[in-house]
């Protein structure tokens, strides 16, 4: 059997940073990842990473912006620690080899981002995630650790009240394996593929969050799903907020810069929930454009000039030209909101610890919570690094004193038997059918605007899909790279998470951040200034609630 002190699941920015910290703390570390590390979704991040660094900006303003952006659901102690760590984190990444864009005077270039009181988003053109991932990977590669590339986490084994290790599937050979570990760090990233329209890569299926839930961990604030206002129509490829940060306008079909009616002070640079709702409202009230892919509005860059557009937004130019056949230098970009980020995830404290001894989490898979009900752009890349490091340190510390762990043959069988049953069936449904229906259900019933009737209907549909999933069938019998099998595993994970989104959203009878209920349009601090916790039971998610941590920032009405 394979054995390590610390197993990090996921090799995006959060996983790599956790692995680096655990290794530097002296642990024997392994990384299990279903993609090559440099293919992780972190590499798709375009716009930048936030840090209050110059004399004109302040850490306190960053804290305040994040608290306000979270609609007062973010934990203020965690946010303070997070914003204070930002500057040192960016400097460290530069020392690791990340090449950031520079201003004419040689200082780090910064751009404006939504919901930020100061332009504090540091970037590497519109390829910031890739630049960070590359630098971190180069640095991590100088350390000794074991990599299990293209291995899928199937199950986290918990016995005697603590983590014993994991069961995984090696895609490249079609074999199952047990890895004993004292600490397991879940850094499996986003779950956006639960939705049909999403900016997330196909690999973003929430696997680690579902495995933690299955093992008994609390999931926190799952009802808060962020939609990015500007995704390219049809493909939903992200058009970074950096475009608006550089000065792009949003216009409806009458030519109006409609954000002046929704956020009169900052217009296009209001926070994402506000801008997304504005676009949906414009289209719903007949002021959008319409076409074969539904309603949309225009994002205009033309007035910025060819040189600026092509130097600061190179990838955006490529995406528009290659995927939409339009040139953003001379034409407006058709955009509509798409799912972009999960504020919820595995519930952790500042050190990445969960309610299960030996289980840690960081990055988009986790919920600390610093984003509360709405994440600010540029805060997520920072989160992966700040809390990845914390989780790696905590995992190493725990492993140093935890008793030896053991896995049994039965642990492997419990994880693998269902998968064998899917493959030996002579009839049943293809996972892709269930996945497509789930995505349509999420779009229709758990989108930007929600109400009781829709949420109940959506939940009913997801539960019916879960029943049908019991008879899912894998027709491909090949061992090597059996994507039909991994599709089925991922569909099962996403259905579990979809249910937690509906149950949490139905219970929360208020509107806060990204959770907008038309039947409860106001924020209700008296009843709902609290985190939702979901724990798995035989009858579905059991909800409980936890208080929000306060330090200095009194809740106020949120206007931009
Ligand atoms: C298009 C796009 C643009 C973005 N732009 C920005 C931006 O400009 N600024 C910003 O702050 N944020 C941005 N974000 C958000 C931010 O990039 C992500 O939240 C963050 O990078 C997630 O990092 P992560 O390490 O948690 O996960 P990822 O980088 O997604 O890594 C997840 C890892 O988990 C592994 N994994 C997943 N499932 C399994 C499994 N079952 N078994 C084994 N391994 C598994 C994968 O192989 C991968 O290595 C953007 C997001 C998107 C989608």
Coordinates of N, CA and C in Angstrom, one line a residue, residues 229-317:
X229 N -20.5 38.7 -14.9 CA -21.3 39.4 -15.8 C -21.0 39.2 -17.3
X230 N -19.7 39.1 -17.6 CA -19.3 39.2 -19.0 C -18.7 37.9 -19.5
X231 N -19.5 36.9 -19.9 CA -19.0 35.7 -20.5 C -19.4 35.9 -22.0
X232 N -18.5 35.4 -22.9 CA -18.7 35.5 -24.3 C -20.0 34.6 -24.6
X233 N -20.9 35.2 -25.4 CA -22.1 34.5 -25.7 C -21.8 33.2 -26.4
X234 N -22.6 32.2 -26.3 CA -22.5 30.9 -26.8 C -21.5 30.0 -26.1
X235 N -20.2 30.4 -26.1 CA -19.2 29.5 -25.5 C -19.0 29.7 -24.0
X236 N -19.5 30.9 -23.5 CA -19.3 31.3 -22.1 C -17.8 31.4 -21.7
X237 N -17.0 31.6 -22.6 CA -15.6 31.9 -22.3 C -15.5 33.2 -21.6
X238 N -14.7 33.3 -20.5 CA -14.7 34.5 -19.7 C -14.1 35.7 -20.5
X239 N -14.7 36.9 -20.3 CA -14.1 38.1 -20.8 C -13.8 38.8 -19.5
X240 N -12.5 38.9 -19.1 CA -12.1 39.3 -17.7 C -12.7 40.7 -17.3
X241 N -12.9 40.8 -16.0 CA -13.3 42.0 -15.4 C -12.2 43.1 -15.7
X242 N -11.0 42.6 -16.0 CA -9.9 43.5 -16.4 C -10.3 44.4 -17.6
X243 N -11.2 43.9 -18.4 CA -11.6 44.6 -19.6 C -12.3 45.9 -19.1
X244 N -13.3 45.7 -18.1 CA -13.9 46.9 -17.6 C -13.0 47.7 -16.7
X245 N -12.0 47.0 -16.1 CA -11.0 47.7 -15.3 C -10.2 48.6 -16.2
X246 N -10.0 48.2 -17.5 CA -9.2 49.1 -18.4 C -10.1 50.2 -19.0
X247 N -11.4 50.1 -18.7 CA -12.3 51.2 -19.2 C -13.4 50.8 -20.1
X248 N -13.7 49.5 -20.3 CA -14.7 49.0 -21.2 C -16.1 49.4 -20.7
X249 N -17.0 49.7 -21.7 CA -18.4 50.0 -21.3 C -19.4 48.9 -21.6
X250 N -20.5 48.9 -20.8 CA -21.6 48.0 -21.1 C -22.7 48.8 -21.7
X251 N -23.3 48.4 -22.9 CA -24.4 49.1 -23.5 C -25.5 48.1 -23.8
X252 N -26.8 48.6 -23.7 CA -27.9 47.8 -24.1 C -28.2 48.1 -25.5
X253 N -29.4 47.5 -26.0 CA -29.7 47.6 -27.4 C -30.1 49.0 -27.8
X254 N -30.4 49.9 -26.8 CA -30.8 51.3 -27.2 C -29.5 52.1 -27.1
X255 N -28.4 51.5 -26.9 CA -27.1 52.3 -26.9 C -26.8 52.9 -25.5
X256 N -27.7 52.6 -24.5 CA -27.5 53.3 -23.2 C -26.4 52.5 -22.4
X257 N -25.6 53.3 -21.7 CA -24.7 52.7 -20.6 C -25.5 52.5 -19.4
X258 N -26.2 51.3 -19.4 CA -27.3 51.1 -18.4 C -26.8 51.0 -17.0
X259 N -25.6 50.8 -16.8 CA -25.1 50.6 -15.4 C -25.3 51.9 -14.6
X260 N -25.5 53.0 -15.3 CA -25.7 54.3 -14.6 C -27.0 54.2 -13.7
X261 N -27.9 53.4 -14.1 CA -29.2 53.2 -13.4 C -29.0 52.3 -12.2
X262 N -28.0 51.4 -12.2 CA -27.9 50.3 -11.2 C -26.8 50.7 -10.2
X263 N -25.8 51.3 -10.7 CA -24.6 51.6 -9.8 C -24.1 53.0 -10.2
X264 N -24.8 54.1 -9.8 CA -24.5 55.4 -10.4 C -23.1 55.9 -10.1
X265 N -22.5 55.4 -9.0 CA -21.1 55.9 -8.7 C -20.0 55.3 -9.4
X266 N -20.1 53.9 -9.6 CA -19.0 53.2 -10.2 C -19.3 52.5 -11.5
X267 N -20.6 52.6 -11.9 CA -21.1 52.0 -13.2 C -20.6 50.6 -13.4
X268 N -19.8 50.4 -14.5 CA -19.4 49.0 -14.8 C -18.5 48.3 -13.7
X269 N -18.0 49.1 -12.8 CA -17.1 48.5 -11.8 C -17.8 48.2 -10.5
X270 N -19.1 48.1 -10.5 CA -19.8 47.6 -9.3 C -19.4 46.1 -9.2
X271 N -19.8 45.5 -8.0 CA -19.4 44.1 -7.8 C -20.2 43.2 -8.8
X272 N -19.7 42.0 -8.9 CA -20.2 41.1 -9.9 C -21.7 40.7 -9.8
X273 N -22.2 40.5 -8.6 CA -23.6 40.2 -8.4 C -24.5 41.3 -8.9
X274 N -24.0 42.6 -8.7 CA -24.8 43.7 -9.1 C -24.8 43.9 -10.6
X275 N -23.7 43.7 -11.2 CA -23.6 43.9 -12.7 C -24.4 42.7 -13.4
X276 N -24.2 41.5 -12.9 CA -24.9 40.3 -13.5 C -26.4 40.5 -13.4
X277 N -26.9 41.0 -12.3 CA -28.4 41.2 -12.2 C -28.8 42.3 -13.1
X278 N -28.0 43.3 -13.3 CA -28.4 44.4 -14.2 C -28.5 43.9 -15.6
X279 N -27.6 43.1 -16.1 CA -27.6 42.6 -17.4 C -28.9 41.7 -17.6
X280 N -29.1 40.8 -16.7 CA -30.3 39.9 -16.8 C -31.6 40.7 -16.8
X281 N -31.6 41.8 -16.0 CA -32.8 42.6 -16.0 C -33.0 43.4 -17.3
X282 N -31.9 43.9 -17.8 CA -32.0 44.6 -19.1 C -32.6 43.7 -20.2
X283 N -32.1 42.5 -20.3 CA -32.5 41.5 -21.3 C -34.0 41.1 -21.0
X284 N -34.3 40.8 -19.7 CA -35.7 40.4 -19.4 C -36.7 41.5 -19.7
X285 N -36.3 42.8 -19.6 CA -37.2 43.9 -19.8 C -37.2 44.4 -21.2
X286 N -36.5 43.6 -22.1 CA -36.6 43.9 -23.5 C -35.6 44.9 -24.0
X287 N -34.6 45.3 -23.2 CA -33.6 46.3 -23.7 C -32.3 45.6 -24.1
X288 N -32.3 44.3 -24.2 CA -31.1 43.6 -24.7 C -31.1 43.3 -26.2
X289 N -30.1 42.7 -26.7 CA -30.1 42.2 -28.1 C -30.6 40.8 -28.0
X290 N -31.1 40.3 -29.1 CA -31.4 38.8 -29.1 C -30.9 38.1 -30.3
X291 N -30.7 36.8 -30.1 CA -30.1 36.0 -31.2 C -30.3 34.6 -30.9
X292 N -29.7 33.7 -31.8 CA -29.9 32.3 -31.6 C -29.4 31.7 -30.2
X293 N -28.5 32.4 -29.6 CA -28.1 32.0 -28.3 C -28.7 32.7 -27.1
X294 N -29.8 33.4 -27.4 CA -30.5 34.1 -26.3 C -30.2 35.5 -26.3
X295 N -30.7 36.2 -25.2 CA -30.5 37.6 -25.1 C -29.0 38.0 -24.6
X296 N -28.6 39.2 -24.9 CA -27.3 39.6 -24.5 C -27.1 41.1 -24.5
X297 N -26.0 41.6 -24.0 CA -25.7 43.1 -24.1 C -24.3 43.2 -24.7
X298 N -23.9 44.4 -25.0 CA -22.6 44.7 -25.6 C -21.6 45.1 -24.6
X299 N -20.4 44.6 -24.7 CA -19.2 45.1 -24.0 C -18.3 45.8 -25.0
X300 N -18.1 47.1 -24.8 CA -17.3 47.8 -25.8 C -15.9 48.2 -25.3
X301 N -15.0 47.8 -26.1 CA -13.6 48.2 -25.9 C -13.0 49.2 -26.8
X302 N -13.8 49.4 -28.0 CA -13.2 50.1 -29.1 C -12.5 51.5 -28.8
X303 N -13.2 52.2 -27.8 CA -12.7 53.5 -27.5 C -11.3 53.5 -26.8
X304 N -10.9 52.3 -26.4 CA -9.6 52.2 -25.7 C -8.4 52.2 -26.7
X305 N -8.7 51.9 -27.9 CA -7.6 52.0 -28.9 C -6.9 50.7 -29.1
X306 N -6.5 50.4 -30.3 CA -5.9 49.1 -30.7 C -4.7 48.7 -29.8
X307 N -3.8 49.7 -29.6 CA -2.6 49.4 -28.9 C -2.8 48.9 -27.5
X308 N -3.7 49.6 -26.8 CA -4.0 49.3 -25.4 C -4.7 47.9 -25.3
X309 N -5.7 47.8 -26.2 CA -6.5 46.5 -26.2 C -5.6 45.3 -26.5
X310 N -4.7 45.5 -27.5 CA -3.9 44.3 -27.9 C -2.7 44.0 -26.9
X311 N -2.3 45.0 -26.2 CA -1.2 44.8 -25.2 C -1.7 44.3 -23.9
X312 N -2.8 44.9 -23.4 CA -3.3 44.6 -22.0 C -4.3 43.4 -22.1
X313 N -4.9 43.1 -23.2 CA -6.0 42.1 -23.2 C -5.7 41.2 -24.4
X314 N -4.5 40.6 -24.5 CA -4.2 39.8 -25.6 C -5.1 38.6 -25.8
X315 N -5.3 37.9 -24.7 CA -6.1 36.7 -24.8 C -7.5 37.0 -25.1
X316 N -8.0 38.1 -24.6 CA -9.4 38.4 -24.9 C -9.6 38.6 -26.4
X317 N -8.6 39.3 -27.0 CA -8.6 39.5 -28.5 C -8.6 38.1 -29.2

